[in-house]
CSV table of C-alpha atoms and ligand atoms in Angstrom, one decimal:
chain,number,residue,atom,x,y,z
A,1,MET,CA,0.0,0.0,0.0
A,2,ASP,CA,1.2,3.5,-0.9
A,3,ARG,CA,1.7,5.7,2.1
A,4,PRO,CA,-0.9,8.4,2.2
A,5,ILE,CA,0.0,12.1,1.6
A,6,ARG,CA,-0.2,14.0,4.9
A,7,VAL,CA,-1.6,17.5,4.8
A,8,LEU,CA,-2.2,20.0,7.5
A,9,VAL,CA,-5.4,22.0,6.9
A,10,ALA,CA,-5.5,25.2,9.0
A,11,LYS,CA,-7.6,28.3,9.3
A,12,PRO,CA,-5.4,31.2,10.3
A,13,GLY,CA,-6.8,34.6,11.3
A,14,LEU,CA,-9.6,35.7,13.5
A,15,ASP,CA,-12.8,35.2,11.4
A,16,GLY,CA,-15.1,32.5,12.7
A,17,HIS,CA,-15.9,30.4,9.6
A,18,ASP,CA,-14.3,27.1,8.8
A,19,ARG,CA,-16.7,25.8,6.2
A,20,GLY,CA,-14.2,26.2,3.4
A,21,ALA,CA,-11.5,24.5,5.4
A,22,LYS,CA,-13.8,21.6,6.2
A,23,VAL,CA,-14.8,21.2,2.6
A,24,ILE,CA,-11.2,21.0,1.5
A,25,ALA,CA,-10.4,18.6,4.4
A,26,ARG,CA,-13.1,16.2,3.3
A,27,ALA,CA,-12.1,16.4,-0.3
A,28,LEU,CA,-8.5,15.6,0.5
A,29,ARG,CA,-9.6,12.7,2.8
A,30,ASP,CA,-11.8,11.3,0.0
A,31,ALA,CA,-8.8,11.5,-2.3
A,32,GLY,CA,-7.0,9.1,0.1
A,33,MET,CA,-4.9,11.7,2.0
A,34,GLU,CA,-4.3,11.9,5.8
A,35,VAL,CA,-5.6,15.3,6.8
A,36,ILE,CA,-4.6,16.8,10.1
A,37,TYR,CA,-7.3,19.3,10.8
A,38,THR,CA,-6.4,22.0,13.3
A,39,GLY,CA,-9.6,24.2,13.2
A,40,LEU,CA,-10.1,27.9,13.7
A,41,ARG,CA,-8.0,30.8,14.7
A,42,GLN,CA,-4.6,29.5,14.3
A,43,THR,CA,-1.5,31.7,14.6
A,44,PRO,CA,1.3,31.2,12.1
A,45,GLU,CA,3.5,29.9,14.9
A,46,GLN,CA,0.9,27.3,15.8
A,47,ILE,CA,0.5,26.2,12.2
A,48,VAL,CA,4.3,25.7,11.8
A,49,SER,CA,4.7,23.9,15.1
A,50,ALA,CA,1.9,21.5,14.2
A,51,ALA,CA,3.2,21.0,10.7
A,52,ILE,CA,6.6,20.0,12.1
A,53,GLN,CA,5.3,17.6,14.7
A,54,GLU,CA,2.9,16.0,12.2
A,55,ASP,CA,5.6,15.8,9.6
A,56,VAL,CA,3.2,16.9,6.9
A,57,GLU,CA,4.2,17.3,3.2
A,58,CYS,CA,1.7,20.1,2.6
A,59,ILE,CA,0.1,23.0,4.6
A,60,ALA,CA,-3.2,24.1,3.1
A,61,MET,CA,-4.6,27.3,4.6
A,62,SER,CA,-8.0,28.7,4.1
A,63,ILE,CA,-8.4,32.4,4.9
A,64,LEU,CA,-11.3,34.8,4.6
A,65,SER,CA,-10.4,37.6,7.0
A,66,GLY,CA,-8.5,39.7,4.5
A,67,ALA,CA,-5.3,39.3,6.5
A,68,HIS,CA,-3.8,36.9,3.9
A,69,ASN,CA,-1.0,39.3,2.9
A,70,THR,CA,0.5,39.1,6.4
A,71,LEU,CA,-0.5,35.7,7.7
A,72,LEU,CA,0.4,33.5,4.7
A,73,PRO,CA,3.9,34.9,4.2
A,74,LYS,CA,4.5,34.7,7.9
A,75,VAL,CA,4.0,31.0,7.8
A,76,VAL,CA,6.6,30.6,5.1
A,77,GLU,CA,8.9,32.9,7.0
A,78,ILE,CA,8.7,30.9,10.2
A,79,LEU,CA,9.2,27.6,8.2
A,80,GLN,CA,12.4,29.0,6.7
A,81,LYS,CA,13.6,30.2,10.1
A,82,GLU,CA,13.1,26.6,11.4
A,83,GLY,CA,15.1,25.3,8.5
A,84,VAL,CA,12.1,23.5,6.9
A,85,ASP,CA,12.2,23.6,3.1
A,86,ASP,CA,10.3,20.5,2.1
A,87,ILE,CA,6.7,21.5,2.9
A,88,LEU,CA,4.4,22.7,0.1
A,89,VAL,CA,2.5,25.8,1.3
A,90,LEU,CA,-0.9,26.5,-0.3
A,91,GLY,CA,-3.5,29.2,0.3
A,92,GLY,CA,-7.2,29.3,-0.5
A,93,GLY,CA,-10.3,31.5,0.2
A,94,VAL,CA,-11.3,35.0,-0.6
A,95,ILE,CA,-8.1,36.4,-2.0
A,96,PRO,CA,-8.2,39.2,-4.7
A,97,ASP,CA,-6.4,38.4,-7.9
A,98,GLU,CA,-4.1,41.3,-7.6
A,99,ASP,CA,-2.6,39.9,-4.3
A,100,ILE,CA,-1.7,36.6,-5.9
A,101,PRO,CA,1.6,37.5,-7.5
A,102,PHE,CA,2.9,39.0,-4.2
A,103,LEU,CA,1.9,35.8,-2.2
A,104,LYS,CA,3.6,33.6,-4.8
A,105,GLU,CA,6.7,35.7,-4.6
A,106,LYS,CA,6.6,35.1,-0.8
A,107,GLY,CA,6.7,31.4,-1.3
A,108,ILE,CA,3.0,30.3,-1.3
A,109,LYS,CA,3.2,27.9,-4.1
A,110,GLU,CA,-0.4,28.3,-5.3
A,111,ILE,CA,-3.6,30.1,-4.4
A,112,PHE,CA,-7.0,28.6,-4.9
A,113,THR,CA,-9.8,31.1,-5.0
A,114,PRO,CA,-13.5,30.3,-4.4
A,115,GLY,CA,-15.0,28.2,-7.2
A,116,THR,CA,-11.8,26.2,-7.9
A,117,PRO,CA,-12.9,22.6,-8.1
A,118,THR,CA,-11.3,20.6,-5.3
A,119,SER,CA,-10.0,18.1,-7.9
A,120,LYS,CA,-7.6,20.8,-9.0
A,121,THR,CA,-6.2,21.3,-5.5
A,122,ILE,CA,-5.8,17.5,-5.1
A,123,GLU,CA,-4.0,17.2,-8.4
A,124,PHE,CA,-1.7,20.2,-7.5
A,125,ILE,CA,-0.8,18.6,-4.2
A,126,ARG,CA,-0.1,15.2,-5.8
A,127,ASN,CA,2.1,16.8,-8.4
A,128,ASN,CA,4.0,19.2,-6.2
A,129,ILE,CA,4.9,17.6,-2.9
A,130,LYS,CA,8.5,16.5,-2.5
A,131,ARG,CA,8.9,12.8,-2.5
B,1,MET,CA,24.2,14.4,12.6
B,2,ASP,CA,22.1,11.2,12.0
B,3,LEU,CA,18.4,11.0,13.1
B,4,GLY,CA,19.1,8.9,16.2
B,5,ALA,CA,21.6,11.5,17.5
B,6,ARG,CA,19.2,14.3,16.7
B,7,LEU,CA,16.5,12.5,18.5
B,8,LEU,CA,18.7,12.2,21.6
B,9,ASN,CA,19.5,15.8,21.2
B,10,GLY,CA,15.9,16.7,21.6
B,11,GLU,CA,15.0,17.8,18.1
B,12,LYS,CA,11.3,17.7,17.4
B,13,ARG,CA,11.9,17.4,13.7
B,14,ALA,CA,13.8,14.2,14.3
B,15,VAL,CA,11.0,12.9,16.4
B,16,ALA,CA,8.5,13.7,13.7
B,17,ARG,CA,10.5,12.2,10.9
B,18,LEU,CA,11.2,9.0,12.8
B,19,ILE,CA,7.5,8.5,13.6
B,20,THR,CA,6.8,8.9,9.9
B,21,MET,CA,9.4,6.3,9.0
B,22,ILE,CA,8.2,3.8,11.6
B,23,GLU,CA,4.7,4.3,10.3
B,24,ASN,CA,5.9,3.5,6.9
B,25,ASN,CA,7.7,0.5,8.1
B,26,GLU,CA,11.2,1.8,7.1
B,27,LYS,CA,14.1,-0.3,8.1
B,28,GLU,CA,16.3,2.6,9.1
B,29,ALA,CA,13.9,3.7,11.8
B,30,VAL,CA,13.8,0.1,13.2
B,31,ASN,CA,17.6,0.1,13.3
B,32,ILE,CA,17.6,3.4,15.3
B,33,LEU,CA,15.0,1.9,17.7
B,34,LYS,CA,17.2,-1.2,18.1
B,35,LYS,CA,20.2,1.0,18.9
B,36,TYR,CA,18.4,3.1,21.5
B,37,TYR,CA,15.9,0.7,23.0
B,38,ASN,CA,17.8,0.6,26.3
B,39,LYS,CA,16.9,4.3,26.7
B,40,THR,CA,13.1,3.5,26.8
B,41,GLY,CA,10.9,2.5,29.6
B,42,LYS,CA,11.1,5.7,31.6
B,43,ALA,CA,8.0,7.5,30.6
B,44,HIS,CA,4.6,6.8,32.2
B,45,VAL,CA,2.4,5.6,29.3
B,46,ILE,CA,-1.3,6.5,29.6
B,47,GLY,CA,-3.9,5.1,27.3
B,48,ILE,CA,-7.1,7.2,27.0
B,49,THR,CA,-10.0,5.5,25.5
B,50,GLY,CA,-13.8,5.7,25.4
B,51,PRO,CA,-16.6,6.4,23.0
B,52,PRO,CA,-16.3,9.1,20.2
B,53,GLY,CA,-17.1,12.5,21.5
B,54,ALA,CA,-16.7,11.6,25.1
B,55,GLY,CA,-14.2,14.4,25.5
B,56,LYS,CA,-11.0,12.4,25.4
B,57,SER,CA,-9.0,15.1,23.5
B,58,THR,CA,-10.4,17.9,25.6
B,59,LEU,CA,-9.5,16.0,28.8
B,60,THR,CA,-6.0,15.2,27.4
B,61,ASP,CA,-5.5,18.9,26.8
B,62,LYS,CA,-6.4,19.8,30.4
B,63,LEU,CA,-4.4,17.0,31.9
B,64,ILE,CA,-1.3,18.1,30.0
B,65,LYS,CA,-1.7,21.7,31.0
B,66,GLN,CA,-1.8,20.7,34.6
B,67,LEU,CA,1.2,18.4,34.3
B,68,ARG,CA,3.1,21.2,32.5
B,69,LYS,CA,2.6,23.4,35.6
B,70,GLU,CA,4.6,20.7,37.5
B,71,GLY,CA,7.3,21.0,34.9
B,72,LYS,CA,6.6,17.6,33.3
B,73,THR,CA,7.1,17.1,29.6
B,74,ILE,CA,4.6,15.3,27.5
B,75,GLY,CA,4.1,13.3,24.3
B,76,VAL,CA,0.7,12.6,22.7
B,77,ILE,CA,-0.3,10.1,20.1
B,78,ALA,CA,-3.8,10.7,18.9
B,79,ILE,CA,-5.3,7.9,16.8
B,80,ASP,CA,-8.3,8.4,14.6
B,81,PRO,CA,-9.8,5.8,12.2
B,82,THR,CA,-8.9,5.7,8.5
B,83,SER,CA,-11.7,5.3,6.0
B,84,PRO,CA,-11.6,1.8,4.8
B,85,PHE,CA,-13.0,3.0,1.4
B,86,THR,CA,-10.6,5.7,0.4
B,87,GLY,CA,-7.6,5.1,2.7
B,88,GLY,CA,-7.9,8.7,3.8
B,89,SER,CA,-8.7,10.2,7.1
B,90,ILE,CA,-9.4,13.5,8.9
B,91,LEU,CA,-7.4,13.5,12.1
B,92,GLY,CA,-9.1,16.2,14.3
B,93,ASP,CA,-7.8,15.7,17.8
B,94,ARG,CA,-5.4,18.7,17.6
B,95,VAL,CA,-8.4,21.0,17.4
B,96,ARG,CA,-8.8,20.5,21.2
B,97,MET,CA,-5.1,20.9,21.9
B,98,ASN,CA,-4.1,23.9,19.7
B,99,GLU,CA,-2.7,26.0,22.6
B,100,LEU,CA,-0.2,23.2,23.3
B,101,SER,CA,1.2,23.2,19.7
B,102,THR,CA,3.9,25.9,20.5
B,103,ASP,CA,4.8,24.6,23.9
B,104,PRO,CA,8.4,23.3,23.7
B,105,GLY,CA,7.6,20.7,26.4
B,106,VAL,CA,4.8,19.0,24.4
B,107,PHE,CA,4.9,16.9,21.3
B,108,ILE,CA,1.6,15.9,19.6
B,109,ARG,CA,1.3,13.5,16.8
B,110,SER,CA,-1.9,12.4,15.0
B,111,MET,CA,-2.1,8.9,13.4
B,112,GLY,CA,-4.6,7.2,11.1
B,113,THR,CA,-5.4,3.6,11.7
B,114,ARG,CA,-4.5,2.9,8.0
B,115,GLY,CA,-6.0,-0.6,8.3
B,116,GLN,CA,-3.0,-2.8,7.8
B,117,LEU,CA,-2.8,-6.1,9.6
B,118,GLY,CA,-1.1,-5.4,12.9
B,119,GLY,CA,0.3,-2.2,11.5
B,120,LEU,CA,-1.3,0.1,13.9
B,121,SER,CA,0.0,-1.4,17.1
B,122,LYS,CA,3.4,-1.6,15.6
B,123,ALA,CA,3.4,2.0,14.6
B,124,THR,CA,2.0,3.1,17.9
B,125,GLN,CA,4.5,1.1,19.9
B,126,GLY,CA,7.3,2.5,17.7
B,127,ALA,CA,6.1,6.1,18.3
B,128,VAL,CA,5.9,5.5,22.0
B,129,LYS,CA,9.5,4.3,22.0
B,130,ILE,CA,10.6,7.3,19.9
B,131,LEU,CA,8.9,9.7,22.4
B,132,ASP,CA,10.4,7.8,25.3
B,133,ILE,CA,13.9,8.1,23.9
B,134,TYR,CA,13.2,11.8,23.1
B,135,GLY,CA,12.7,11.9,26.9
B,136,VAL,CA,9.2,13.0,27.8
B,137,ASP,CA,7.9,12.2,31.3
B,138,TYR,CA,4.4,11.2,30.2
B,139,ILE,CA,3.0,9.7,26.9
B,140,PHE,CA,-0.7,9.9,26.2
B,141,ILE,CA,-2.2,7.6,23.6
B,142,GLU,CA,-5.8,8.6,22.6
B,143,THR,CA,-7.9,5.9,20.9
B,144,VAL,CA,-11.6,5.6,20.2
B,145,GLY,CA,-12.7,2.7,22.3
B,146,VAL,CA,-14.6,0.8,19.6
B,147,GLY,CA,-12.3,-1.4,17.5
B,148,GLN,CA,-10.4,-4.3,19.0
B,149,SER,CA,-7.0,-3.0,17.9
B,150,GLU,CA,-7.7,0.4,19.4
B,151,VAL,CA,-8.6,-1.2,22.7
B,152,ASP,CA,-5.5,-3.4,22.6
B,153,ILE,CA,-3.4,-0.3,22.2
B,154,ALA,CA,-5.0,1.3,25.3
B,155,LYS,CA,-4.5,-2.0,27.1
B,156,ASN,CA,-0.7,-1.9,26.4
B,157,ALA,CA,-0.3,1.3,28.3
B,158,ASP,CA,0.9,1.4,31.9
B,159,THR,CA,-2.4,3.1,32.9
B,160,THR,CA,-5.6,2.9,31.0
B,161,LEU,CA,-8.0,5.8,31.5
B,162,MET,CA,-11.6,5.0,30.5
B,163,VAL,CA,-13.6,8.1,29.6
B,164,MET,CA,-17.3,7.7,30.0
B,165,VAL,CA,-20.1,10.3,29.7
B,166,PRO,CA,-23.6,10.5,31.2
B,167,GLY,CA,-26.6,9.2,29.2
B,168,LEU,CA,-24.9,6.5,27.3
B,169,GLY,CA,-28.1,4.5,28.1
B,170,ASP,CA,-28.0,1.1,26.6
B,171,ASP,CA,-24.7,1.6,25.0
B,172,ILE,CA,-23.1,1.3,28.3
B,173,GLN,CA,-24.2,-2.3,28.5
B,174,ALA,CA,-22.1,-3.1,25.4
B,175,ILE,CA,-19.2,-1.0,26.5
B,176,LYS,CA,-19.3,-2.5,30.0
B,177,ALA,CA,-19.1,-6.0,28.8
B,178,GLY,CA,-15.7,-5.9,27.1
B,179,ILE,CA,-14.0,-2.7,28.2
B,180,MET,CA,-14.7,-2.4,31.9
B,181,GLU,CA,-12.0,-4.8,32.8
B,182,ILE,CA,-9.3,-2.8,31.2
B,183,GLY,CA,-9.9,0.6,32.9
B,184,ASP,CA,-7.4,1.4,35.6
B,185,VAL,CA,-9.0,4.7,36.2
B,186,PHE,CA,-12.5,5.8,35.2
B,187,ALA,CA,-13.4,9.4,34.3
B,188,ILE,CA,-17.1,10.4,34.0
B,189,ASN,CA,-16.7,13.5,31.8
B,190,LYS,CA,-19.4,16.1,31.0
B,191,ALA,CA,-20.5,15.9,34.7
B,192,ASP,CA,-22.2,19.2,34.0
B,193,ARG,CA,-24.9,17.2,32.3
B,194,ASP,CA,-27.8,15.3,33.8
B,195,GLY,CA,-27.2,11.7,34.7
B,196,ALA,CA,-23.5,11.9,35.7
B,197,LYS,CA,-24.3,10.5,39.1
B,198,ARG,CA,-26.3,7.7,37.7
B,199,THR,CA,-23.5,6.7,35.2
B,200,ALA,CA,-21.0,6.8,38.1
B,201,THR,CA,-23.2,4.5,40.1
B,202,GLU,CA,-23.7,2.1,37.2
B,203,ILE,CA,-19.9,1.9,36.8
B,204,GLU,CA,-19.4,1.4,40.5
B,205,ILE,CA,-21.9,-1.5,40.4
B,206,MET,CA,-20.0,-3.1,37.5
B,207,LEU,CA,-16.8,-2.7,39.4
B,208,ASP,CA,-18.4,-4.5,42.4
B,209,PHE,CA,-18.2,-7.7,40.2
B,210,ASN,CA,-14.5,-7.3,39.5
B,211,LYS,CA,-12.4,-9.5,41.7
B,212,THR,CA,-9.1,-7.7,41.7
B,213,ASP,CA,-7.2,-6.5,44.7
B,214,ARG,CA,-7.3,-2.9,43.4
B,215,ARG,CA,-10.6,-1.1,42.8
B,216,PRO,CA,-10.3,1.4,40.0
B,217,PRO,CA,-11.3,4.9,41.1
B,218,VAL,CA,-14.3,6.6,39.4
B,219,GLN,CA,-13.8,10.4,39.0
B,220,LYS,CA,-16.4,12.9,37.8
B,221,VAL,CA,-14.8,15.6,35.6
B,222,ILE,CA,-15.9,18.5,33.5
B,223,ALA,CA,-13.1,18.9,31.0
B,224,ILE,CA,-14.3,22.1,29.4
B,225,GLU,CA,-14.4,23.8,32.8
B,226,ASN,CA,-11.2,22.2,34.0
B,227,LYS,CA,-12.9,20.6,36.9
B,228,GLY,CA,-11.8,17.4,38.5
B,229,ILE,CA,-8.5,17.4,36.6
B,230,ASP,CA,-6.2,17.6,39.7
B,231,GLU,CA,-8.1,14.7,41.2
B,232,LEU,CA,-7.8,12.7,38.0
B,233,ILE,CA,-4.0,13.3,37.9
B,234,VAL,CA,-3.7,12.1,41.5
B,235,HIS,CA,-5.6,8.8,40.5
B,236,ILE,CA,-3.3,8.3,37.5
B,237,LYS,CA,-0.2,8.8,39.6
B,238,GLU,CA,-1.5,6.6,42.4
B,239,HIS,CA,-2.0,3.8,39.8
B,240,MET,CA,1.6,4.0,38.8
B,241,ASN,CA,2.7,3.9,42.4
B,242,TYR,CA,0.5,0.9,42.9
B,243,LEU,CA,2.0,-0.9,39.9
B,244,LYS,CA,5.5,-0.2,41.2
B,245,GLU,CA,4.9,-1.1,44.8
B,246,THR,CA,3.3,-4.4,44.0
B,247,GLY,CA,5.8,-5.4,41.4
B,248,GLN,CA,3.0,-5.4,38.8
B,249,LEU,CA,4.7,-2.9,36.6
B,250,HIS,CA,7.5,-5.3,35.9
B,251,LYS,CA,5.0,-8.2,35.3
B,252,LYS,CA,2.9,-6.0,33.0
B,253,ARG,CA,5.9,-5.0,31.0
B,254,ILE,CA,7.1,-8.6,30.6
B,255,LYS,CA,3.6,-9.5,29.4
B,256,ASN,CA,3.5,-6.6,26.9
B,257,SER,CA,7.0,-7.4,25.7
B,258,LYS,CA,6.0,-10.9,25.0
B,259,LEU,CA,2.9,-9.8,23.1
B,260,GLU,CA,5.0,-7.4,21.1
B,261,ILE,CA,7.5,-10.0,20.2
B,262,VAL,CA,4.8,-12.4,19.1
B,263,ASP,CA,3.1,-9.6,17.1
B,264,LEU,CA,6.3,-8.8,15.3
B,265,ILE,CA,6.9,-12.5,14.5
B,266,GLN,CA,3.4,-12.8,13.1
B,267,GLN,CA,3.9,-9.7,11.0
B,268,LYS,CA,7.2,-10.8,9.7
B,269,MET,CA,5.8,-14.3,8.8
B,270,MET,CA,2.9,-12.8,7.1
B,271,ASN,CA,5.1,-10.5,5.0
B,272,MET,CA,7.4,-13.4,4.2
B,273,ILE,CA,4.6,-15.6,3.1
B,274,LEU,CA,2.9,-13.0,1.1
B,275,ASP,CA,6.2,-11.9,-0.5
B,276,ARG,CA,7.2,-15.4,-1.5
B,277,SER,CA,3.9,-16.3,-2.9
B,278,SER,CA,4.3,-13.2,-5.1
B,279,LYS,CA,2.3,-10.9,-3.0
B,280,GLU,CA,-1.4,-11.2,-2.3
B,281,GLU,CA,-2.3,-12.2,-5.8
B,282,ILE,CA,-2.0,-15.9,-5.1
B,283,VAL,CA,-4.0,-15.5,-1.9
B,284,ASP,CA,-6.6,-13.6,-3.8
B,285,LYS,CA,-6.8,-16.4,-6.4
B,286,LEU,CA,-7.0,-19.1,-3.9
B,287,ALA,CA,-9.7,-17.1,-2.0
B,288,LYS,CA,-11.8,-17.1,-5.2
B,289,ASP,CA,-11.4,-20.9,-5.5
B,290,VAL,CA,-12.4,-21.3,-1.9
B,291,ALA,CA,-15.4,-19.1,-2.3
B,292,LEU,CA,-16.5,-21.1,-5.3
B,293,ARG,CA,-16.0,-24.3,-3.3
B,294,LYS,CA,-13.3,-25.5,-5.8
B,295,LEU,CA,-10.9,-25.6,-2.9
B,296,ASP,CA,-11.3,-25.7,0.9
B,297,PRO,CA,-9.6,-23.0,3.1
B,298,TYR,CA,-7.5,-25.6,4.9
B,299,SER,CA,-5.8,-26.8,1.8
B,300,ALA,CA,-5.4,-23.2,0.6
B,301,GLY,CA,-3.5,-22.3,3.7
B,302,GLU,CA,-1.3,-25.3,3.5
B,303,LYS,CA,-0.6,-24.6,-0.2
B,304,ILE,CA,0.7,-21.1,0.6
B,305,LEU,CA,2.8,-22.4,3.5
B,306,GLU,CA,4.3,-25.1,1.2
B,307,GLU,CA,5.7,-22.3,-0.9
B,308,ILE,CA,8.0,-20.9,1.8
B,309,LYS,CA,9.4,-24.3,2.8
C,1,LIG,N1,-20.8,19.7,28.2
C,1,LIG,C1,-19.5,19.3,28.1
C,1,LIG,N2,-19.0,19.1,26.9
C,1,LIG,C2,-17.7,18.7,26.8
C,1,LIG,C3,-16.9,18.4,28.0
C,1,LIG,N3,-15.7,18.0,27.6
C,1,LIG,C4,-15.7,18.0,26.2
C,1,LIG,N4,-16.9,18.5,25.8
C,1,LIG,C5,-17.3,18.6,24.4
C,1,LIG,O1,-17.5,17.4,23.8
C,1,LIG,C6,-17.1,17.4,22.4
C,1,LIG,C7,-16.2,16.3,22.0
C,1,LIG,O2,-14.9,16.5,22.6
C,1,LIG,P1,-13.6,15.8,22.2
C,1,LIG,O3,-12.6,16.2,23.2
C,1,LIG,O4,-13.3,16.1,20.8
C,1,LIG,O5,-14.0,14.3,22.3
C,1,LIG,P2,-13.3,12.9,21.8
C,1,LIG,O6,-13.9,12.5,20.5
C,1,LIG,O7,-13.6,11.9,22.9
C,1,LIG,O8,-11.8,13.3,21.7
C,1,LIG,C8,-16.6,18.8,22.1
C,1,LIG,O9,-17.5,19.7,21.6
C,1,LIG,C9,-16.2,19.3,23.5
C,1,LIG,O10,-16.2,20.7,23.7
C,1,LIG,C10,-17.5,18.6,29.3
C,1,LIG,O11,-16.9,18.4,30.3
C,1,LIG,N5,-18.8,19.1,29.3
C,2,LIG,MG1,-10.5,13.0,20.1
């Protein structure tokens, strides 16, 4: 049996909705992945600590609060500070198109805006994790 | 520095990677565990089990926070079921323990059951050893008390904490039958709800039938309000003292070591047989013949064993 891909699904920021995060968590599970679900209101520090302990291959963050330009790059920054360079970092949620180039430049490998079919995210993870 | 040295050096990333490797059955991780096995056996291993939603994760979070105040270090292995259909899982126990994520004295790892034969207990026991070598004082293993293998895992701990909730109604009958004997300490969580007293009484009555020299304590707790946690920790520690004073700890560990050795042999044999008989294909083919009554299962088993002779 192939070992399952391990993904941390997190919801950084202060807004109180995790529907989007739950939808993606279920889709990844149904695609045979092991999803570590951490729930609402995660700080970047908590996300990175959890990702390290869980030894995940991907961090998928869903964000609606508008704070994506600070929170997402912060996660990448802390990962780098910890010397972690083998985790794929993805973002999703309500993120305006004009912010995407900046986020990618900061090391978020892909951004999935609302309406993206989950199959696309699944395929991206399968093709881009380091194995 | 190699992984083993980094583990001894207290690096969380080394702990995490080794657990992954042991979960994936990698030889290198087994070699590291061989090398450092003599450094294990120091942590107090606590199995926490009970029905889904009983508050096991919430309770674990509170127990850990209290033990942290005493300066103790903690490892957690939280096991959730893998879907038998997709092989995937959502491991959600961390949701209740998020504040502990950044605590340097706590290491939390989620595991899926993954459904391999004997694989779960092997992975869990490997992870326990890794955390033990890493040097934590307490290791919590959370499992849902439904499947046999999950219950087995809880049973292999030094102390098994059974978490019950009020209002299980008839369910408690089923749970009582198999699981009551393995609880060293009982927690009635959600004691803020109606019926906690009745559940406690029911459990006490069940315990009246147990003929052991130590009667497990039954403690009411309200995990979300942090109530009854100190008392529960006292019970857990007292159980360990009891095991030590009566010499049962040593006996228990001999018994568990024996089980582990037998388990490992079984797994190795299985792998050997399935490998030699060109993986599971032959077994699958024979199974078809058996189902069609072209062959009986006894001869099928003998046929496969013939191949490795
Ligand atoms: N009323 C009440 N709810 C609780 C208590 N402890 C936990 N819960 C809730 O029970 C639910 C399940 O808790 P969780 O720790 O995930 O249970 P587990 O599946 O056994 O790990 C959560 O919504 C908790 O907030 C308690 O003492 N009282
Ligand atoms: Mg739980």
